[in-house]
């Protein structure tokens, strides 16, 4: 995941954060905190949940978290009194509030990503595509077993990844629960609630769009 906000860029794949084009020297725990808040945006996370993610089964004082937040704000140029990036939720926790956009890799103009759901063909755009019960999502599934923001498919350059967004009933990829972002290939089956969809990549060959796998690999099944 690579997103841009203000003069900053966060890249989870390369484990880097940039400000005005300069790489920031964040501590490992500060990077983990930023990654967690970015992934859960715009939700506010409780201090208890953050502690559980950053220091599982280890007791640390509240000052440890406060110090990490202060480190991030100093590095990102955020003001604790007028926060534009990290908001303190009084007596609760923290939230990432910056206006962020996915920073795609070099686009593959010859490829088009689609989801086939029953008789529908749904185009996936570059960046984040939300699947869930939210009518504003790219894929709206009106099913009580589906969370509002259930999962997302992030299309960036020549890659598409599926990620569960902490849904209550989970997301299946080829029959297996998605526990971390998973690279998609042509023909992969995605299921949220009772809705089953097939992911396809169409490539321009002459004047015709034909199905092929992302990055040119053959259709595959996961073990």
PDB file of C-alpha atoms in Angstrom:
ATOM      1  CA  UNK A   1       0.000   0.000   0.000  1.00  0.00           C
ATOM      2  CA  UNK A   2       1.345   3.405  -0.998  1.00  0.00           C
ATOM      3  CA  UNK A   3      -0.659   6.512  -0.121  1.00  0.00           C
ATOM      4  CA  UNK A   4       0.029  10.227  -0.291  1.00  0.00           C
ATOM      5  CA  UNK A   5      -1.238  12.815   2.217  1.00  0.00           C
ATOM      6  CA  UNK A   6      -0.156  16.426   2.321  1.00  0.00           C
ATOM      7  CA  UNK A   7       3.568  16.502   1.580  1.00  0.00           C
ATOM      8  CA  UNK A   8       4.014  12.952   2.878  1.00  0.00           C
ATOM      9  CA  UNK A   9       3.993   9.493   1.308  1.00  0.00           C
ATOM     10  CA  UNK A  10       3.531   6.255   3.248  1.00  0.00           C
ATOM     11  CA  UNK A  11       4.688   2.986   1.634  1.00  0.00           C
ATOM     12  CA  UNK A  12       3.999  -0.221   3.560  1.00  0.00           C
ATOM     13  CA  UNK A  13       5.698  -2.445   0.955  1.00  0.00           C
ATOM     14  CA  UNK A  14       9.076  -0.703   1.180  1.00  0.00           C
ATOM     15  CA  UNK A  15       8.554   0.162   4.866  1.00  0.00           C
ATOM     16  CA  UNK A  16       9.274   3.836   4.214  1.00  0.00           C
ATOM     17  CA  UNK A  17       7.691   7.197   4.962  1.00  0.00           C
ATOM     18  CA  UNK A  18       8.667  10.317   3.019  1.00  0.00           C
ATOM     19  CA  UNK A  19       8.106  13.994   3.734  1.00  0.00           C
ATOM     20  CA  UNK A  20       8.812  16.491   0.969  1.00  0.00           C
ATOM     21  CA  UNK A  21      10.695  13.739  -0.845  1.00  0.00           C
ATOM     22  CA  UNK A  22      12.948  12.955   2.132  1.00  0.00           C
ATOM     23  CA  UNK A  23      12.864   9.548   3.844  1.00  0.00           C
ATOM     24  CA  UNK A  24      11.999   9.832   7.543  1.00  0.00           C
ATOM     25  CA  UNK A  25      13.945   7.930  10.197  1.00  0.00           C
ATOM     26  CA  UNK A  26      11.051   6.588  12.248  1.00  0.00           C
ATOM     27  CA  UNK A  27      11.444   4.065  15.025  1.00  0.00           C
ATOM     28  CA  UNK A  28       9.972   0.599  14.211  1.00  0.00           C
ATOM     29  CA  UNK A  29       7.105   1.052  16.669  1.00  0.00           C
ATOM     30  CA  UNK A  30       6.258   4.510  15.311  1.00  0.00           C
ATOM     31  CA  UNK A  31       6.069   3.048  11.807  1.00  0.00           C
ATOM     32  CA  UNK A  32       3.828   0.223  13.077  1.00  0.00           C
ATOM     33  CA  UNK A  33       1.520   2.752  14.725  1.00  0.00           C
ATOM     34  CA  UNK A  34       1.267   4.847  11.571  1.00  0.00           C
ATOM     35  CA  UNK A  35       0.633   1.734   9.481  1.00  0.00           C
ATOM     36  CA  UNK A  36      -2.131   0.611  11.837  1.00  0.00           C
ATOM     37  CA  UNK A  37      -3.876   3.988  11.844  1.00  0.00           C
ATOM     38  CA  UNK A  38      -3.568   4.314   8.058  1.00  0.00           C
ATOM     39  CA  UNK A  39      -5.028   0.847   7.488  1.00  0.00           C
ATOM     40  CA  UNK A  40      -7.964   1.534   9.831  1.00  0.00           C
ATOM     41  CA  UNK A  41      -8.687   5.075   8.608  1.00  0.00           C
ATOM     42  CA  UNK A  42     -10.951   6.886   9.168  1.00  0.00           C
ATOM     43  CA  UNK A  43     -11.888   4.855  12.245  1.00  0.00           C
ATOM     44  CA  UNK A  44     -10.666   5.971  15.642  1.00  0.00           C
ATOM     45  CA  UNK A  45      -8.790   3.207  17.455  1.00  0.00           C
ATOM     46  CA  UNK A  46      -8.898   2.812  21.211  1.00  0.00           C
ATOM     47  CA  UNK A  47      -5.686   2.868  23.215  1.00  0.00           C
ATOM     48  CA  UNK A  48      -6.440  -0.698  24.298  1.00  0.00           C
ATOM     49  CA  UNK A  49      -6.612  -1.931  20.712  1.00  0.00           C
ATOM     50  CA  UNK A  50      -3.443  -0.092  19.746  1.00  0.00           C
ATOM     51  CA  UNK A  51      -1.613  -1.513  22.768  1.00  0.00           C
ATOM     52  CA  UNK A  52      -2.804  -5.008  21.808  1.00  0.00           C
ATOM     53  CA  UNK A  53      -1.458  -4.630  18.272  1.00  0.00           C
ATOM     54  CA  UNK A  54       1.859  -2.948  19.080  1.00  0.00           C
ATOM     55  CA  UNK A  55       2.701  -4.681  22.362  1.00  0.00           C
ATOM     56  CA  UNK A  56       0.786  -7.986  22.433  1.00  0.00           C
ATOM     57  CA  UNK A  57       0.824  -9.645  25.863  1.00  0.00           C
ATOM     58  CA  UNK A  58       3.292  -7.058  27.150  1.00  0.00           C
ATOM     59  CA  UNK A  59       2.429  -4.359  29.687  1.00  0.00           C
ATOM     60  CA  UNK A  60       3.584  -0.861  28.788  1.00  0.00           C
ATOM     61  CA  UNK A  61       2.483   2.468  30.204  1.00  0.00           C
ATOM     62  CA  UNK A  62       0.259   4.931  28.350  1.00  0.00           C
ATOM     63  CA  UNK A  63       3.312   7.155  28.067  1.00  0.00           C
ATOM     64  CA  UNK A  64       4.841   4.722  25.566  1.00  0.00           C
ATOM     65  CA  UNK A  65       1.959   5.302  23.146  1.00  0.00           C
ATOM     66  CA  UNK A  66       1.937   9.058  23.778  1.00  0.00           C
ATOM     67  CA  UNK A  67       5.644   9.191  22.952  1.00  0.00           C
ATOM     68  CA  UNK A  68       5.104   7.355  19.656  1.00  0.00           C
ATOM     69  CA  UNK A  69       2.331   9.767  18.682  1.00  0.00           C
ATOM     70  CA  UNK A  70       4.599  12.705  19.524  1.00  0.00           C
ATOM     71  CA  UNK A  71       7.386  11.153  17.423  1.00  0.00           C
ATOM     72  CA  UNK A  72       5.059  10.747  14.439  1.00  0.00           C
ATOM     73  CA  UNK A  73       3.676  14.262  14.700  1.00  0.00           C
ATOM     74  CA  UNK A  74       7.157  15.755  14.858  1.00  0.00           C
ATOM     75  CA  UNK A  75       8.316  13.731  11.851  1.00  0.00           C
ATOM     76  CA  UNK A  76       5.192  14.375   9.757  1.00  0.00           C
ATOM     77  CA  UNK A  77       4.926  18.062  10.645  1.00  0.00           C
ATOM     78  CA  UNK A  78       1.583  17.689  12.427  1.00  0.00           C
ATOM     79  CA  UNK A  79       0.374  20.019  15.180  1.00  0.00           C
ATOM     80  CA  UNK A  80      -1.143  18.388  18.263  1.00  0.00           C
ATOM     81  CA  UNK A  81      -3.315  21.475  18.878  1.00  0.00           C
ATOM     82  CA  UNK A  82      -4.557  21.685  15.274  1.00  0.00           C
ATOM     83  CA  UNK A  83      -4.058  18.148  13.958  1.00  0.00           C
ATOM     84  CA  UNK A  84      -4.273  17.561  10.225  1.00  0.00           C
ATOM     85  CA  UNK A  85      -2.927  13.991  10.272  1.00  0.00           C
ATOM     86  CA  UNK A  86      -3.268  12.344  13.702  1.00  0.00           C
ATOM     87  CA  UNK A  87      -6.275  13.252  15.820  1.00  0.00           C
ATOM     88  CA  UNK A  88      -6.427  12.583  19.540  1.00  0.00           C
ATOM     89  CA  UNK A  89      -9.844  11.256  20.587  1.00  0.00           C
ATOM     90  CA  UNK A  90     -10.146  12.444  24.187  1.00  0.00           C
ATOM     91  CA  UNK A  91     -10.189   9.586  26.718  1.00  0.00           C
ATOM     92  CA  UNK A  92     -10.338   7.022  23.906  1.00  0.00           C
ATOM     93  CA  UNK A  93      -7.487   6.834  21.417  1.00  0.00           C
ATOM     94  CA  UNK A  94      -6.284   8.113  18.041  1.00  0.00           C
ATOM     95  CA  UNK A  95      -7.334   8.364  14.400  1.00  0.00           C
ATOM     96  CA  UNK A  96      -5.660   9.079  11.069  1.00  0.00           C
ATOM     97  CA  UNK A  97      -7.621  12.011   9.612  1.00  0.00           C
ATOM     98  CA  UNK A  98      -5.509  13.315   6.719  1.00  0.00           C
ATOM     99  CA  UNK A  99      -7.022  13.376   3.240  1.00  0.00           C
ATOM    100  CA  UNK A 100      -5.151  10.499   1.633  1.00  0.00           C
ATOM    101  CA  UNK A 101      -5.078   9.098  -1.867  1.00  0.00           C
ATOM    102  CA  UNK A 102      -3.565   5.946  -3.264  1.00  0.00           C
ATOM    103  CA  UNK A 103      -0.393   6.594  -5.199  1.00  0.00           C
ATOM    104  CA  UNK A 104      -0.456   4.066  -8.001  1.00  0.00           C
ATOM    105  CA  UNK A 105       2.546   2.554  -9.672  1.00  0.00           C
ATOM    106  CA  UNK A 106       3.053   3.116 -13.381  1.00  0.00           C
ATOM    107  CA  UNK A 107      -0.345   2.271 -14.916  1.00  0.00           C
ATOM    108  CA  UNK A 108      -0.820  -0.667 -17.231  1.00  0.00           C
ATOM    109  CA  UNK A 109      -3.022   0.865 -19.915  1.00  0.00           C
ATOM    110  CA  UNK A 110      -3.476  -2.470 -21.666  1.00  0.00           C
ATOM    111  CA  UNK A 111      -5.108  -4.125 -18.649  1.00  0.00           C
ATOM    112  CA  UNK A 112      -8.573  -3.699 -17.149  1.00  0.00           C
ATOM    113  CA  UNK A 113      -9.649  -5.357 -13.887  1.00  0.00           C
ATOM    114  CA  UNK A 114     -13.179  -6.681 -13.522  1.00  0.00           C
ATOM    115  CA  UNK A 115     -15.341  -8.546 -11.029  1.00  0.00           C
ATOM    116  CA  UNK A 116     -17.979 -10.880 -12.418  1.00  0.00           C
ATOM    117  CA  UNK A 117     -20.865 -11.271  -9.976  1.00  0.00           C
ATOM    118  CA  UNK A 118     -23.763 -13.350 -11.276  1.00  0.00           C
ATOM    119  CA  UNK A 119     -24.864 -11.418 -14.384  1.00  0.00           C
ATOM    120  CA  UNK A 120     -23.009  -8.227 -13.471  1.00  0.00           C
ATOM    121  CA  UNK A 121     -19.580  -7.096 -14.645  1.00  0.00           C
ATOM    122  CA  UNK A 122     -18.043  -4.505 -12.313  1.00  0.00           C
ATOM    123  CA  UNK A 123     -15.068  -2.398 -13.393  1.00  0.00           C
ATOM    124  CA  UNK A 124     -12.339  -1.792 -10.807  1.00  0.00           C
ATOM    125  CA  UNK A 125     -10.522   1.511 -10.971  1.00  0.00           C
ATOM    126  CA  UNK A 126      -6.959   2.348 -10.026  1.00  0.00           C
ATOM    127  CA  UNK A 127      -6.551   2.645  -6.259  1.00  0.00           C
ATOM    128  CA  UNK A 128      -8.963   1.498  -3.566  1.00  0.00           C
ATOM    129  CA  UNK A 129     -12.191  -0.353  -4.459  1.00  0.00           C
ATOM    130  CA  UNK A 130     -14.423  -1.004  -1.423  1.00  0.00           C
ATOM    131  CA  UNK A 131     -16.639  -4.093  -1.216  1.00  0.00           C
ATOM    132  CA  UNK A 132     -19.405  -4.131   1.386  1.00  0.00           C
ATOM    133  CA  UNK A 133     -22.834  -3.010   2.519  1.00  0.00           C
ATOM    134  CA  UNK A 134     -22.045   0.683   2.019  1.00  0.00           C
ATOM    135  CA  UNK A 135     -23.979   1.864  -1.037  1.00  0.00           C
ATOM    136  CA  UNK A 136     -21.095   4.208  -1.875  1.00  0.00           C
ATOM    137  CA  UNK A 137     -18.733   1.265  -2.314  1.00  0.00           C
ATOM    138  CA  UNK A 138     -17.644   0.046  -5.725  1.00  0.00           C
ATOM    139  CA  UNK A 139     -19.333  -3.288  -4.971  1.00  0.00           C
ATOM    140  CA  UNK A 140     -22.523  -2.943  -2.923  1.00  0.00           C
ATOM    141  CA  UNK A 141     -23.700  -6.189  -1.318  1.00  0.00           C
ATOM    142  CA  UNK A 142     -27.065  -5.813   0.431  1.00  0.00           C
ATOM    143  CA  UNK A 143     -26.595  -8.688   2.868  1.00  0.00           C
ATOM    144  CA  UNK A 144     -26.761  -8.464   6.703  1.00  0.00           C
ATOM    145  CA  UNK A 145     -23.842 -10.896   6.984  1.00  0.00           C
ATOM    146  CA  UNK A 146     -21.636  -8.392   5.119  1.00  0.00           C
ATOM    147  CA  UNK A 147     -19.916  -5.527   6.935  1.00  0.00           C
ATOM    148  CA  UNK A 148     -20.316  -1.927   5.757  1.00  0.00           C
ATOM    149  CA  UNK A 149     -16.667  -1.785   4.681  1.00  0.00           C
ATOM    150  CA  UNK A 150     -16.061  -5.510   4.355  1.00  0.00           C
ATOM    151  CA  UNK A 151     -13.044  -5.786   2.057  1.00  0.00           C
ATOM    152  CA  UNK A 152     -11.164  -3.860  -0.582  1.00  0.00           C
ATOM    153  CA  UNK A 153      -9.289  -4.507  -3.789  1.00  0.00           C
ATOM    154  CA  UNK A 154      -6.405  -2.128  -4.378  1.00  0.00           C
ATOM    155  CA  UNK A 155      -5.337  -1.813  -8.013  1.00  0.00           C
ATOM    156  CA  UNK A 156      -1.887  -0.270  -8.436  1.00  0.00           C
ATOM    157  CA  UNK A 157      -0.021  -0.432 -11.699  1.00  0.00           C
ATOM    158  CA  UNK A 158       0.305  -4.072 -12.690  1.00  0.00           C
ATOM    159  CA  UNK A 159      -0.950  -5.465  -9.356  1.00  0.00           C
ATOM    160  CA  UNK A 160      -4.279  -5.986  -7.613  1.00  0.00           C
ATOM    161  CA  UNK A 161      -4.496  -7.029  -3.962  1.00  0.00           C
ATOM    162  CA  UNK A 162      -7.460  -8.199  -1.891  1.00  0.00           C
ATOM    163  CA  UNK A 163      -7.641  -7.223   1.777  1.00  0.00           C
ATOM    164  CA  UNK A 164     -10.212  -7.930   4.466  1.00  0.00           C
ATOM    165  CA  UNK A 165     -11.105  -4.795   6.444  1.00  0.00           C
ATOM    166  CA  UNK A 166     -11.757  -6.447   9.798  1.00  0.00           C
ATOM    167  CA  UNK A 167     -15.157  -7.740   8.692  1.00  0.00           C
ATOM    168  CA  UNK A 168     -17.290  -9.678  11.168  1.00  0.00           C
ATOM    169  CA  UNK A 169     -17.585 -12.785   8.963  1.00  0.00           C
ATOM    170  CA  UNK A 170     -14.349 -12.671   6.991  1.00  0.00           C
ATOM    171  CA  UNK A 171     -13.452 -12.646   3.304  1.00  0.00           C
ATOM    172  CA  UNK A 172     -12.726 -15.801   1.323  1.00  0.00           C
ATOM    173  CA  UNK A 173     -10.274 -16.089  -1.557  1.00  0.00           C
ATOM    174  CA  UNK A 174     -10.556 -19.412  -3.388  1.00  0.00           C
ATOM    175  CA  UNK A 175     -12.262 -20.831  -0.308  1.00  0.00           C
ATOM    176  CA  UNK A 176      -9.655 -19.650   2.222  1.00  0.00           C
ATOM    177  CA  UNK A 177      -9.899 -16.825   4.749  1.00  0.00           C
ATOM    178  CA  UNK A 178      -7.940 -13.718   3.824  1.00  0.00           C
ATOM    179  CA  UNK A 179      -5.747 -12.858   6.804  1.00  0.00           C
ATOM    180  CA  UNK A 180      -3.371 -10.440   5.060  1.00  0.00           C
ATOM    181  CA  UNK A 181      -3.334  -8.594   1.703  1.00  0.00           C
ATOM    182  CA  UNK A 182      -3.315 -11.209  -1.071  1.00  0.00           C
ATOM    183  CA  UNK A 183      -2.221 -10.760  -4.673  1.00  0.00           C
ATOM    184  CA  UNK A 184      -5.036 -11.555  -7.101  1.00  0.00           C
ATOM    185  CA  UNK A 185      -4.772 -13.539 -10.314  1.00  0.00           C
ATOM    186  CA  UNK A 186      -7.186 -13.964 -13.208  1.00  0.00           C
ATOM    187  CA  UNK A 187      -9.955 -16.417 -12.317  1.00  0.00           C
ATOM    188  CA  UNK A 188      -9.644 -16.098  -8.538  1.00  0.00           C
ATOM    189  CA  UNK A 189     -12.936 -16.465  -6.648  1.00  0.00           C
ATOM    190  CA  UNK A 190     -13.816 -13.938  -3.931  1.00  0.00           C
ATOM    191  CA  UNK A 191     -16.647 -14.428  -1.448  1.00  0.00           C
ATOM    192  CA  UNK A 192     -18.085 -11.967   1.076  1.00  0.00           C
ATOM    193  CA  UNK A 193     -21.223 -13.131   2.858  1.00  0.00           C
ATOM    194  CA  UNK A 194     -23.242 -15.108   0.331  1.00  0.00           C
ATOM    195  CA  UNK A 195     -21.919 -13.156  -2.649  1.00  0.00           C
ATOM    196  CA  UNK A 196     -19.386 -14.988  -4.826  1.00  0.00           C
ATOM    197  CA  UNK A 197     -17.452 -13.077  -7.475  1.00  0.00           C
ATOM    198  CA  UNK A 198     -14.737 -13.920  -9.961  1.00  0.00           C
ATOM    199  CA  UNK A 199     -11.792 -11.612 -10.521  1.00  0.00           C
ATOM    200  CA  UNK A 200     -10.663 -11.164 -14.133  1.00  0.00           C
ATOM    201  CA  UNK A 201      -8.008  -9.147 -15.896  1.00  0.00           C
ATOM    202  CA  UNK A 202      -8.726  -8.188 -19.483  1.00  0.00           C
ATOM    203  CA  UNK A 203      -5.861  -7.229 -21.766  1.00  0.00           C
ATOM    204  CA  UNK A 204      -6.028  -5.334 -25.017  1.00  0.00           C
ATOM    205  CA  UNK A 205      -4.931  -7.500 -27.929  1.00  0.00           C
ATOM    206  CA  UNK A 206      -5.348  -5.546 -31.115  1.00  0.00           C
ATOM    207  CA  UNK A 207      -8.906  -4.261 -30.818  1.00  0.00           C
ATOM    208  CA  UNK A 208     -10.119  -7.019 -28.481  1.00  0.00           C
ATOM    209  CA  UNK A 209     -10.057  -7.369 -24.727  1.00  0.00           C
ATOM    210  CA  UNK A 210      -9.125 -10.894 -23.686  1.00  0.00           C
ATOM    211  CA  UNK A 211      -8.868 -12.459 -20.245  1.00  0.00           C
ATOM    212  CA  UNK A 212      -5.388 -13.026 -18.915  1.00  0.00           C
ATOM    213  CA  UNK A 213      -3.764 -13.105 -15.525  1.00  0.00           C
ATOM    214  CA  UNK A 214      -2.258 -10.089 -13.863  1.00  0.00           C
ATOM    215  CA  UNK A 215       1.421  -9.636 -14.717  1.00  0.00           C
ATOM    216  CA  UNK A 216       1.168 -12.299 -17.413  1.00  0.00           C
ATOM    217  CA  UNK A 217       1.102 -15.347 -15.134  1.00  0.00           C
ATOM    218  CA  UNK A 218      -1.180 -18.252 -15.931  1.00  0.00           C
ATOM    219  CA  UNK A 219      -4.492 -18.749 -14.145  1.00  0.00           C
ATOM    220  CA  UNK A 220      -3.793 -20.483 -10.875  1.00  0.00           C
ATOM    221  CA  UNK A 221      -5.425 -22.132  -7.884  1.00  0.00           C
ATOM    222  CA  UNK A 222      -4.050 -21.698  -4.425  1.00  0.00           C
ATOM    223  CA  UNK A 223      -3.177 -24.870  -2.530  1.00  0.00           C
TER     224      UNK A 223
END
